[in-house]
Coordinates of C-alpha atoms in Angstrom, one line a residue:
Chain A
M1365 CA 12.4 15.9 7.1
A1366 CA 10.1 14.4 4.8
E1367 CA 10.5 13.2 1.6
K1368 CA 8.1 14.2 -1.3
A1369 CA 6.3 17.4 -0.6
G1370 CA 3.0 18.2 -1.7
F1371 CA -0.5 16.7 -0.4
D1372 CA -2.3 14.5 -2.8
P1373 CA -6.3 14.0 -1.1
Q1374 CA -6.8 11.6 -4.2
V1375 CA -4.3 8.9 -2.5
F1376 CA -4.5 10.1 0.5
K1377 CA -8.7 8.5 0.1
K1378 CA -7.1 5.6 -1.7
A1379 CA -5.1 4.7 1.3
V1380 CA -7.7 5.2 3.9
E1381 CA -10.1 2.5 1.6
E1382 CA -7.9 0.5 2.1
K1383 CA -6.6 0.3 5.7
T1384 CA -9.9 0.0 6.7
N1385 CA -10.3 -3.0 8.6
A1386 CA -12.5 -4.5 10.6
R1387 CA -10.2 -4.2 14.1
L1388 CA -9.2 0.0 13.2
K1389 CA -12.9 0.6 12.5
M1390 CA -14.7 -1.2 15.7
W1391 CA -11.8 0.5 17.7
L1392 CA -12.1 3.9 16.3
E1393 CA -15.7 3.2 16.7
I1394 CA -15.8 1.8 21.1
C1395 CA -12.7 4.1 22.3
A1396 CA -14.8 5.1 25.4
H1397 CA -12.4 8.5 26.0
C1398 CA -11.8 6.8 29.4
G1399 CA -8.3 8.4 29.7
L1400 CA -7.3 5.2 31.6
C1401 CA -4.8 5.1 28.7
A1402 CA -3.2 8.6 30.3
D1403 CA -0.7 7.3 32.7
T1404 CA 1.0 4.2 30.8
C1405 CA 2.6 5.9 27.9
H1406 CA 6.2 7.1 28.9
F1407 CA 5.9 9.9 26.1
Y1408 CA 3.5 11.4 28.9
L1409 CA 5.1 10.5 31.9
A1410 CA 7.9 11.8 30.7
A1411 CA 6.7 15.1 29.9
D1412 CA 5.4 15.7 33.5
G1413 CA 1.8 14.4 32.3
D1414 CA 0.9 16.2 28.9
P1415 CA -2.7 15.2 28.3
K1416 CA -1.8 16.1 23.9
L1417 CA 0.3 12.3 24.5
I1418 CA -2.0 10.5 26.7
P1419 CA -2.6 6.8 23.8
A1420 CA -6.5 7.8 23.2
V1421 CA -5.3 11.3 21.8
K1422 CA -3.2 9.2 19.3
G1423 CA -5.5 6.7 18.3
K1424 CA -8.1 10.3 17.9
K1425 CA -6.3 11.4 15.8
V1426 CA -5.8 8.5 13.1
L1427 CA -9.6 8.1 13.6
E1428 CA -9.5 12.3 12.1
A1429 CA -8.0 10.0 8.5
F1430 CA -10.6 8.2 8.1
K1431 CA -13.7 10.1 9.9
K1432 CA -11.8 13.3 7.4
K1433 CA -10.6 12.0 4.9
D1434 CA -12.3 14.5 1.9
K1435 CA -11.2 17.1 4.7
I1436 CA -7.4 16.6 5.4
D1437 CA -4.8 19.3 4.3
E1438 CA -0.9 19.8 3.9
K1439 CA -1.5 21.2 7.5
W1440 CA -2.7 18.6 9.1
M1441 CA -1.1 16.1 7.3
E1442 CA 1.7 17.3 8.9
D1443 CA 0.9 17.6 12.2
F1444 CA 0.2 14.1 12.0
Y1445 CA 3.5 12.4 10.6
W1446 CA 4.8 14.2 14.0
T1447 CA 2.6 12.6 15.9
V1448 CA 2.4 9.0 15.1
Y1449 CA 5.9 8.5 14.1
G1450 CA 7.5 10.9 17.0
E1451 CA 5.4 10.3 19.8
C1452 CA 4.9 7.1 19.9
T1453 CA 6.9 3.6 19.6
M1454 CA 4.0 1.1 19.4
C1455 CA 5.5 -1.0 22.7
R1456 CA 2.1 -2.0 22.8
R1457 CA 1.9 -1.3 26.3
C1458 CA -0.8 1.2 27.0
T1459 CA -3.0 -1.7 24.9
M1460 CA -2.7 -3.9 27.7
F1461 CA -4.1 -1.1 30.7
C1462 CA -7.2 -0.5 28.3
P1463 CA -10.6 -2.0 29.1
F1464 CA -11.3 -2.8 25.7
G1465 CA -8.2 -3.3 24.5
I1466 CA -7.9 -1.4 21.8
D1467 CA -4.4 -1.7 20.5
I1468 CA -2.9 1.4 20.1
A1469 CA 0.2 0.2 17.9
T1470 CA -1.2 -0.8 15.0
I1471 CA -3.3 2.6 14.7
T1472 CA -0.2 4.0 15.0
S1473 CA 1.2 1.2 12.0
T1474 CA -2.2 2.5 10.8
G1475 CA -1.1 5.8 10.6
R1476 CA 2.1 5.8 9.6
G1477 CA 1.0 3.9 6.3
L1478 CA -1.8 6.6 5.7
C1479 CA 2.1 8.9 5.9
V1480 CA 3.9 6.5 3.6
S1481 CA 1.5 6.8 0.9
Q1482 CA 2.1 10.4 0.7
G1483 CA 5.3 9.7 0.7
K1484 CA 6.0 11.2 4.6
V1485 CA 7.9 8.7 6.4
P1486 CA 11.3 9.5 8.2
K1487 CA 14.6 10.8 5.3
N1488 CA 16.2 7.1 7.9
L1489 CA 13.6 4.9 7.3
V1490 CA 13.7 5.9 3.7
K1491 CA 17.0 5.0 3.4
T1492 CA 16.7 2.2 4.7
I1493 CA 13.9 0.3 3.1
E1494 CA 16.0 1.3 -0.2
S1495 CA 19.1 -0.8 1.3
Y1496 CA 16.6 -3.8 2.0
Y1497 CA 15.4 -3.8 -1.8
E1498 CA 18.8 -3.6 -2.8
H1499 CA 20.9 -4.9 0.0
G1500 CA 19.2 -7.2 1.2
N1501 CA 19.6 -5.1 5.0
Q1502 CA 18.9 -1.7 6.3
M1503 CA 22.6 -0.4 6.7
E1504 CA 23.5 -0.8 2.9
I1505 CA 26.6 -3.7 3.5
T1506 CA 27.0 -5.8 0.3
E1507 CA 27.1 -9.1 0.0
E1508 CA 31.1 -9.0 -0.2
D1509 CA 31.8 -6.6 3.0
W1510 CA 29.7 -8.5 4.4
V1511 CA 31.1 -11.8 4.1
D1512 CA 34.6 -10.1 4.2
T1513 CA 34.0 -8.8 7.9
L1514 CA 32.6 -12.5 9.2
Q1515 CA 35.9 -14.1 7.9
W1516 CA 37.3 -10.7 9.4
M1517 CA 35.6 -12.2 13.0
E1518 CA 35.9 -15.9 12.7
E1519 CA 40.4 -14.7 12.5
E1520 CA 39.9 -12.3 15.4
L1521 CA 37.8 -15.5 17.3
Q1522 CA 40.4 -18.5 16.1
E1523 CA 43.1 -16.0 18.4
E1524 CA 41.7 -17.3 21.5
L1525 CA 39.4 -20.4 19.7
P1526 CA 42.0 -21.4 17.1
G1527 CA 38.6 -24.6 16.5
A1528 CA 36.4 -22.0 16.4
T1529 CA 34.9 -21.4 12.8
I1530 CA 31.8 -18.8 11.7
P1531 CA 30.6 -21.7 8.8
I1532 CA 28.6 -19.8 6.0
D1533 CA 25.7 -20.7 3.7
K1534 CA 26.0 -24.4 5.3
K1535 CA 22.9 -26.4 4.4
G1536 CA 20.7 -28.7 6.5
A1537 CA 22.6 -27.1 9.8
N1538 CA 20.3 -26.7 12.8
V1539 CA 20.8 -22.9 13.6
L1540 CA 20.2 -20.3 10.6
Y1541 CA 22.4 -17.1 13.1
T1542 CA 20.7 -14.0 12.0
V1543 CA 21.7 -10.5 13.1
N1544 CA 20.7 -7.1 13.2
A1545 CA 22.5 -4.9 10.2
R1546 CA 23.6 -2.9 12.8
E1547 CA 26.2 -5.3 13.8
P1548 CA 28.5 -5.1 10.9
K1549 CA 28.1 -1.3 10.9
F1550 CA 28.7 -0.9 14.2
Y1551 CA 29.3 -4.1 16.8
P1552 CA 31.0 -6.3 14.6
M1553 CA 32.3 -7.9 18.0
D1554 CA 28.8 -9.3 18.7
I1555 CA 28.9 -11.5 15.2
S1556 CA 32.2 -13.2 17.5
Q1557 CA 30.7 -13.4 20.9
A1558 CA 28.2 -15.0 19.0
A1559 CA 30.0 -17.0 17.5
M1560 CA 31.7 -18.3 20.9
V1561 CA 28.9 -19.4 22.2
F1562 CA 28.1 -21.6 19.8
Y1563 CA 31.3 -22.9 19.6
L1564 CA 31.5 -23.7 22.7
A1565 CA 28.0 -25.3 23.2
G1566 CA 28.8 -27.6 20.4
E1567 CA 25.3 -26.1 17.7
D1568 CA 26.1 -27.3 14.3
W1569 CA 25.1 -23.5 13.1
T1570 CA 25.1 -21.4 9.9
M1571 CA 24.4 -18.1 9.1
S1572 CA 23.3 -17.1 5.7
T1573 CA 24.9 -14.6 2.4
K1574 CA 21.7 -13.4 2.2
G1575 CA 18.7 -13.0 4.4
W1576 CA 20.6 -11.9 7.1
D1577 CA 19.1 -9.0 8.8
D1578 CA 16.6 -9.9 10.9
T1579 CA 15.3 -6.4 11.3
N1580 CA 12.3 -5.2 9.5
L1581 CA 12.4 -1.5 9.5
A1582 CA 10.0 -1.6 6.8
M1583 CA 7.3 -2.2 9.1
F1584 CA 8.2 0.3 11.7
A1585 CA 7.4 3.1 8.8
G1586 CA 4.1 1.2 7.8
D1587 CA 5.3 0.7 4.7
L1588 CA 3.9 -3.0 4.7
K1589 CA 5.1 -3.9 0.8
A1590 CA 8.1 -3.7 2.0
A1591 CA 8.0 -5.1 5.6
G1592 CA 6.5 -8.4 3.6
Y1593 CA 9.2 -8.4 1.5
V1594 CA 12.3 -7.5 3.9
S1595 CA 10.5 -10.8 6.3
Q1596 CA 10.6 -13.3 2.8
L1597 CA 14.1 -12.5 2.9
V1598 CA 14.9 -14.5 6.2
R1599 CA 12.3 -17.3 5.3
D1600 CA 14.3 -17.8 1.9
A1601 CA 17.0 -17.5 3.2
A1602 CA 16.0 -20.2 6.2
E1603 CA 14.3 -22.1 2.9
E1604 CA 17.2 -22.5 0.8
L1605 CA 18.9 -23.6 3.3
E1606 CA 17.4 -26.3 5.3
V1607 CA 17.8 -24.9 9.3
K1608 CA 15.7 -26.3 11.3
R1609 CA 15.3 -23.2 13.1
V1610 CA 16.3 -19.0 12.6
A1611 CA 18.1 -18.2 15.8
I1612 CA 17.6 -13.8 16.2
T1613 CA 20.5 -11.6 17.3
E1614 CA 20.1 -10.3 20.6
Chain B
M378 CA 18.0 -16.0 23.7
T379 CA 15.7 -18.9 24.4
L380 CA 19.2 -20.4 22.7
F381 CA 20.9 -18.8 24.9
A382 CA 18.5 -20.1 28.4
E383 CA 18.4 -24.0 26.3
Y384 CA 22.4 -24.7 26.4
L385 CA 22.4 -23.0 30.0
R386 CA 20.3 -25.1 31.2
E387 CA 21.5 -28.1 29.5
G388 CA 24.6 -27.4 30.6
R389 CA 25.9 -27.3 27.0
L390 CA 27.6 -23.6 28.0
K391 CA 29.3 -23.0 32.1
L392 CA 28.6 -19.4 33.1
D393 CA 31.3 -18.2 36.2
K394 CA 29.0 -16.0 38.0
S395 CA 32.2 -14.3 40.1
V396 CA 32.5 -11.7 37.1
F397 CA 30.0 -9.7 38.1
A398 CA 29.7 -10.3 42.0
D399 CA 30.9 -7.7 42.3
E400 CA 28.2 -5.8 40.0
R401 CA 24.2 -5.5 41.2
C402 CA 22.6 -6.0 37.6
T403 CA 19.6 -4.8 36.0
Y404 CA 17.7 -5.6 32.9
Q405 CA 15.2 -3.9 30.8
D406 CA 12.6 -5.9 29.2
P407 CA 12.9 -4.5 25.5
C408 CA 9.0 -4.5 24.2
N409 CA 9.4 -7.0 21.0
V410 CA 11.0 -9.6 22.7
S411 CA 9.5 -9.5 26.5
R412 CA 5.9 -8.3 25.9
N413 CA 5.2 -9.1 22.1
G414 CA 8.2 -12.2 21.8
G415 CA 7.1 -13.9 25.4
C416 CA 11.1 -14.4 25.8
G417 CA 11.0 -12.0 28.8
R418 CA 11.5 -15.6 30.5
D419 CA 14.6 -17.3 29.3
A420 CA 15.8 -14.0 30.1
R421 CA 15.3 -14.0 33.7
E422 CA 17.0 -18.0 34.2
I423 CA 19.4 -16.6 32.0
I424 CA 20.7 -14.2 34.0
K425 CA 20.3 -16.0 37.1
Y426 CA 23.1 -18.2 36.0
L427 CA 25.2 -15.2 34.6
C428 CA 24.3 -12.4 38.4
E429 CA 24.4 -12.0 41.7
D430 CA 22.7 -8.8 42.4
F431 CA 19.7 -8.7 40.3
K432 CA 17.3 -6.1 41.2
E433 CA 13.7 -5.4 38.8
M434 CA 12.7 -2.3 37.5
E435 CA 9.3 -1.7 38.5
P436 CA 7.6 -2.9 35.6
H437 CA 9.1 -5.0 34.5
G438 CA 8.4 -8.1 32.1
D439 CA 5.4 -8.1 29.7
Y440 CA 4.2 -5.0 32.6
N441 CA 7.6 -3.0 31.5
F442 CA 8.0 0.4 29.7
C443 CA 9.6 1.5 25.9
C444 CA 13.1 2.7 26.4
G445 CA 11.9 4.9 24.1
G446 CA 14.1 4.0 21.4
G447 CA 11.6 1.5 19.9
G448 CA 8.9 1.7 16.1
G449 CA 12.2 2.7 14.3
A450 CA 13.1 5.7 16.7
I451 CA 16.4 5.0 16.4
P452 CA 17.5 4.9 12.8
M453 CA 15.1 8.1 11.9
A454 CA 17.3 10.4 13.6
G455 CA 17.5 13.7 12.8
A456 CA 14.3 16.2 14.8
F457 CA 13.6 13.2 16.6
R458 CA 16.8 12.2 19.0
E459 CA 15.2 15.6 20.5
R460 CA 11.8 13.5 21.3
R461 CA 13.2 9.6 22.0
I462 CA 15.8 11.3 24.6
R463 CA 12.9 13.0 26.5
S464 CA 10.4 10.0 26.5
G465 CA 13.5 8.0 28.0
K466 CA 13.5 10.0 31.1
V467 CA 11.1 7.4 32.7
K468 CA 13.4 3.9 31.6
A469 CA 16.3 7.1 32.6
E470 CA 14.8 7.0 36.6
Q471 CA 13.5 2.7 36.4
I472 CA 17.0 2.1 36.1
R473 CA 18.4 4.8 38.6
A474 CA 15.7 3.3 40.9
T475 CA 17.5 0.0 41.0
G476 CA 20.5 0.8 42.2
A477 CA 22.6 -1.3 39.6
S478 CA 26.0 -0.5 38.0
I479 CA 25.2 -2.4 35.1
C480 CA 21.7 -2.3 32.7
I481 CA 21.2 -5.6 30.6
T482 CA 19.1 -5.7 27.5
P483 CA 19.2 -8.2 24.9
C484 CA 17.8 -5.7 21.7
H485 CA 19.8 -3.6 19.8
N486 CA 17.5 0.1 20.3
C487 CA 17.1 -0.5 23.3
Y488 CA 20.8 -0.9 23.6
D489 CA 21.6 2.0 21.8
Q490 CA 18.9 4.3 23.9
I491 CA 20.0 3.3 27.7
R492 CA 23.8 4.5 26.5
D493 CA 22.4 7.9 25.4
L494 CA 20.1 7.6 28.7
N495 CA 23.7 6.9 30.0
K496 CA 25.0 9.9 29.1
E497 CA 21.9 12.7 29.1
Y498 CA 21.0 11.3 32.7
E499 CA 23.7 10.7 34.2
L500 CA 23.1 7.0 34.8
G501 CA 26.5 6.2 35.4
I502 CA 25.8 2.6 34.3
K503 CA 27.1 0.5 31.5
V504 CA 24.9 -1.3 29.1
L505 CA 25.3 -4.8 28.7
S506 CA 24.4 -7.3 25.8
F507 CA 24.3 -11.2 27.2
K508 CA 27.0 -11.3 24.9
E509 CA 28.9 -9.3 25.4
M510 CA 28.5 -11.1 29.5
F511 CA 29.1 -14.4 27.7
E512 CA 32.4 -13.1 26.3
E513 CA 33.2 -12.4 29.9
A514 CA 32.0 -14.9 32.0
L515 CA 31.8 -18.1 29.7
I516 CA 34.6 -20.7 31.6
V517 CA 36.6 -22.2 27.8
P518 CA 37.6 -25.3 28.7
E519 CA 41.2 -25.7 28.6
E520 CA 41.7 -27.5 26.2
L521 CA 40.1 -24.9 23.3
K522 CA 42.2 -22.1 24.6
A523 CA 44.6 -21.0 21.8
K524 CA 48.0 -21.8 22.8
D525 CA 49.9 -18.8 22.3
E526 CA 48.5 -16.8 25.5
D527 CA 48.7 -13.2 23.3
E528 CA 47.4 -9.9 25.5
E529 CA 45.6 -8.6 22.7
Chain C
M321 CA -53.7 6.7 19.8
S322 CA -52.1 9.3 22.3
L323 CA -48.4 10.3 23.0
Y324 CA -48.4 7.3 25.6
E325 CA -50.2 4.2 24.0
L326 CA -47.4 5.4 20.2
L327 CA -44.1 5.1 22.8
R328 CA -46.0 2.2 24.8
G329 CA -47.0 0.6 21.9
P330 CA -45.6 1.0 17.6
L331 CA -42.1 3.1 19.4
L332 CA -41.3 0.9 21.6
W333 CA -41.4 -1.9 19.4
L334 CA -39.5 0.1 16.6
A335 CA -36.8 1.4 19.2
F336 CA -35.9 -2.9 19.8
G337 CA -36.1 -3.0 16.5
V338 CA -33.6 -0.2 15.7
F339 CA -31.2 -1.7 18.9
V340 CA -31.5 -5.5 17.9
G341 CA -30.9 -5.2 14.1
G342 CA -28.6 -2.6 14.3
M343 CA -26.2 -4.4 16.9
V344 CA -27.0 -7.2 14.7
V345 CA -25.7 -5.6 11.1
R346 CA -22.6 -4.5 13.3
V347 CA -21.6 -7.8 14.3
V348 CA -22.0 -9.0 10.7
L349 CA -20.3 -6.9 8.4
F350 CA -17.0 -6.8 12.0
V351 CA -17.3 -10.2 11.0
Q352 CA -17.6 -10.0 6.8
L353 CA -15.3 -7.3 7.2
S354 CA -12.6 -9.0 8.8
Q355 CA -12.5 -11.9 7.0
K356 CA -11.3 -10.4 4.8
K357 CA -9.1 -7.7 6.3
D358 CA -7.8 -8.9 9.4
K359 CA -6.7 -12.4 8.9
P360 CA -4.2 -12.5 11.6
I361 CA -7.6 -13.5 14.3
Y362 CA -8.2 -16.0 12.4
R363 CA -4.8 -17.5 12.0
F364 CA -4.4 -17.8 15.3
F365 CA -7.6 -18.0 16.7
S366 CA -7.3 -19.4 20.5
W367 CA -10.9 -20.4 22.7
K368 CA -8.3 -20.4 25.9
W369 CA -7.2 -16.7 25.3
L370 CA -10.6 -15.2 24.1
W371 CA -12.4 -16.8 27.2
L372 CA -9.3 -15.7 29.4
S373 CA -9.4 -11.9 28.1
I374 CA -12.4 -11.3 28.6
L375 CA -13.1 -12.6 31.9
H376 CA -9.9 -10.7 33.5
W377 CA -11.6 -7.4 32.6
I378 CA -15.8 -8.7 32.5
I379 CA -14.4 -9.5 36.3
P380 CA -12.0 -6.9 37.5
L381 CA -8.6 -8.9 37.9
N382 CA -6.2 -6.8 35.5
E383 CA -3.6 -3.8 36.3
T384 CA -6.1 -1.2 36.0
A385 CA -8.3 -2.1 38.3
K386 CA -5.1 -2.3 40.9
K387 CA -3.8 1.3 39.6
N388 CA -6.8 2.8 39.0
P389 CA -9.2 1.2 42.1
I390 CA -11.6 4.3 42.0
V391 CA -12.5 4.0 38.3
T392 CA -12.5 0.4 38.2
F393 CA -14.8 0.0 41.7
V394 CA -17.6 2.7 40.3
G395 CA -17.2 1.5 36.6
F396 CA -18.2 -1.6 37.5
V397 CA -20.9 -0.6 39.8
F398 CA -22.0 1.6 37.7
H399 CA -22.3 -1.4 34.6
F400 CA -23.6 -3.5 37.4
C401 CA -26.1 -1.6 37.8
L402 CA -26.9 0.5 34.9
I403 CA -27.9 -3.2 33.1
V404 CA -29.3 -4.9 35.8
T405 CA -31.5 -2.1 37.6
P406 CA -34.3 -1.6 34.2
L407 CA -34.2 -5.0 33.8
F408 CA -35.3 -7.5 36.9
L409 CA -37.8 -3.5 37.9
L410 CA -40.7 -4.2 39.4
A411 CA -42.6 -1.9 37.0
H412 CA -41.2 -3.4 33.7
A413 CA -41.3 -7.0 34.9
V414 CA -45.3 -5.2 35.4
L415 CA -45.2 -5.0 31.9
W416 CA -44.1 -7.5 30.1
Y417 CA -46.8 -9.4 31.9
E418 CA -49.2 -7.4 30.3
S419 CA -48.1 -7.5 26.5
W420 CA -46.9 -11.0 26.8
E421 CA -48.0 -13.0 29.7
I422 CA -44.1 -13.6 30.2
S423 CA -42.9 -12.6 33.4
W424 CA -39.3 -13.0 35.8
W425 CA -37.9 -12.5 39.2
S426 CA -38.1 -8.4 40.1
L427 CA -35.5 -7.0 42.6
P428 CA -37.0 -5.7 46.3
E429 CA -38.5 -1.9 45.1
T430 CA -36.2 -0.3 47.6
V431 CA -32.9 -1.7 46.4
A432 CA -33.7 -0.9 42.2
D433 CA -34.1 2.7 44.3
Y434 CA -31.2 2.7 45.8
M435 CA -29.2 0.9 42.3
T436 CA -31.3 4.2 40.4
L437 CA -29.8 6.5 42.4
I438 CA -26.1 4.8 42.7
T439 CA -26.3 4.4 38.7
I440 CA -27.0 8.3 38.8
G441 CA -24.2 9.0 40.8
C442 CA -21.8 6.7 39.2
G443 CA -22.9 8.9 36.2
L444 CA -22.4 12.4 37.8
F445 CA -18.6 11.4 38.7
F446 CA -17.5 10.2 35.4
A447 CA -19.3 13.4 34.5
V448 CA -17.2 15.3 36.9
R449 CA -14.6 13.1 36.3
R450 CA -14.5 14.5 32.3
V451 CA -14.4 17.9 33.2
V452 CA -11.8 17.6 36.6
L453 CA -9.0 15.2 35.0
P454 CA -6.9 16.8 32.0
H455 CA -5.6 13.6 29.7
V456 CA -9.7 12.9 30.3
R457 CA -10.9 16.2 28.7
I458 CA -8.9 16.1 25.5
V459 CA -10.5 13.1 24.5
T460 CA -13.3 14.2 25.3
N461 CA -16.4 15.0 22.7
A462 CA -19.8 17.2 23.0
A463 CA -20.8 13.3 22.4
D464 CA -19.3 12.1 25.9
Y465 CA -21.3 15.0 27.6
I466 CA -24.5 14.0 25.1
L467 CA -24.0 9.9 25.9
L468 CA -23.5 9.8 29.6
A469 CA -27.2 12.7 29.6
V470 CA -28.8 9.6 27.4
T471 CA -27.3 7.1 29.6
L472 CA -29.1 8.6 32.9
A473 CA -31.7 10.4 31.8
P474 CA -34.5 7.4 31.8
F475 CA -32.4 6.7 35.4
I476 CA -33.4 10.1 36.1
T477 CA -37.0 10.0 35.1
G478 CA -37.6 6.8 36.2
Y479 CA -37.1 7.6 39.3
L480 CA -39.3 11.4 39.2
A481 CA -41.7 8.7 38.2
Y482 CA -41.5 6.4 40.7
H483 CA -41.6 8.8 43.5
Q484 CA -44.7 10.8 41.7
Y485 CA -42.3 13.9 41.6
F486 CA -44.0 16.7 38.8
D487 CA -46.7 15.5 37.2
Y488 CA -46.4 11.5 37.0
Q489 CA -47.8 11.7 32.9
T490 CA -45.7 13.9 31.6
V491 CA -42.5 12.1 33.7
I492 CA -43.5 8.8 32.6
I493 CA -43.7 10.3 28.9
L494 CA -40.6 11.9 29.0
H495 CA -38.6 8.4 31.3
M496 CA -40.1 6.3 27.8
F497 CA -39.2 8.6 25.3
F498 CA -35.2 8.6 27.0
G499 CA -35.0 5.2 26.9
E500 CA -36.0 4.3 23.4
L501 CA -33.7 6.8 22.7
M502 CA -30.9 5.0 24.1
L503 CA -31.9 1.8 23.3
V504 CA -31.6 3.7 19.6
V505 CA -28.2 5.6 19.3
I506 CA -26.3 1.9 20.6
P507 CA -25.7 1.2 17.2
F508 CA -24.1 3.6 16.1
T509 CA -22.2 5.1 19.1
K510 CA -19.7 4.7 20.9
L511 CA -22.4 3.0 23.9
S512 CA -21.8 0.1 21.2
H513 CA -19.5 -1.2 23.1
F514 CA -21.6 -3.1 25.2
L515 CA -21.2 -6.1 23.1
M516 CA -18.4 -5.0 20.5
F517 CA -16.3 -5.0 23.9
F518 CA -16.5 -9.0 23.9
F519 CA -15.0 -8.6 20.0
S520 CA -12.8 -6.3 20.7
R521 CA -11.3 -8.3 23.7
A522 CA -11.1 -11.0 22.1
V523 CA -8.8 -10.0 19.5
T524 CA -6.4 -8.7 21.3
G525 CA -6.5 -11.9 23.9
M526 CA -5.6 -13.4 21.5
E527 CA -3.2 -11.5 20.0
F528 CA -1.1 -11.3 22.3
G529 CA -1.8 -14.5 23.0
R530 CA 0.0 -16.1 21.3
R531 CA 2.7 -13.9 22.1
S532 CA 2.4 -14.9 25.1
A533 CA 1.4 -12.0 27.4
P534 CA -1.0 -11.6 29.1
S535 CA -3.6 -8.6 28.1
W536 CA -4.5 -7.2 31.4

């Protein structure tokens, strides 16, 4: 699954040093190993109580990365990769039940960041990150296709509600509506449904030709540089169109 | 979603509650919308305008379980799919326990995941977003409707 | 200088010094590093969520307490006795008075005696829990047992000394040694949670609070 093979200990060490922050250090040091997080995790419960899946174990693996940063090898990395991407959805439920409030989601995200430093990221997430950079959305939708989709949805909608429109790049609108790129790709009706709601509510709204994808899979991938870029896209769109609020799709 | 709740509160939108009167609804709190986004209350408010028979999952709200599709798990696909479906067992059992026929969720990850769970665990439910329900339940003033009532 | 005098004098100073100094360094390092690398803490700083988060966990007012009433109860009693017993023990008060002529309220001796037993009992409960429950065993390493032993040792030897079991001179020397050992290891181990707890709760309380979710 991994993009590149091989393991670069130098890069790994540097990534660890870069990612060390005060909260993370504190959390990894004070975890009392009490196990109260166990039955808060859906991975653990779904596996009928497999102790390997409790949140604290995942935290412990990240701790290992920090403590033994000189002794990490490719085999360790492979196991680590499956843990941080495949055994935690960063839902933050365990944190609510941890007496110390240790944020496993942040720890997992850091772990994913370490994988990013080795180019070990699930192929499909890499694809979305590349797409964000190239097209500004996760689904490789070109601006032309996007505008086509919006116009198509507008026509569909007008068959029922002749007065309804899908405004594009309207400056100074009250609301900028952003969507998940899965919508134009797989569920285009979502857009016309939203347009119907806005129309009936009499909202002054618009959609943007740029920065319209409100998902941020780069954040989930653990690639914080890309994540910052993606959220900036929406911000820029909002600023350029001088809208008052940004609405996010369901 | 906060906007939708606002529209309903202000009376800018009117919903016909009878549309889903025969269905029992439940609501999946997406982690990044409820716990990490603080929109759980807005969702409950919308539901009040939408469903007659609403049953919460236990636990719910800020204490909900992740559906298993979060954190980028849906688009990872490939070999991660099996883990995703397995970890969704908790959510599937939760939904089954409510006896609901509709599971509402305002998150595309949850939406896709619960649709998969519906198939894998044979829950026999409909998974709907608020928008989809609105499309059916919104009361459209006569003057705004198209003159020519073509059935699509 | 006898071993007793050594432990009563310079080594006690050393232990207190390492304990206090170590914890001060821990806090200073945390604040320094966090200012550089944990900007969200300061951007979303909120006294309200800080206190709510700490209070809900210092008094067991949280979902975990409801879900795990036994562990919560034992844990609460354990920590209470662990801190209160040595601070308000009559025998310790006498030592403070001897050295500094300062004194404060002390526990009745029988109460302190029972509290010592309770502390040891709770500690054993945690030890058993570590061995028996698979999801606790998996995150347990040797250090967890050693630290539990180091924490309980002053209580066990203190109990023996009070009742004058075995040779008093030996027992009291061991008692002082273990007490000082515990103080020394605190800043370097997970035992530092006695102070870092407040920092961790604060940052998480604020992080959840800004998303209007409780962290308890």
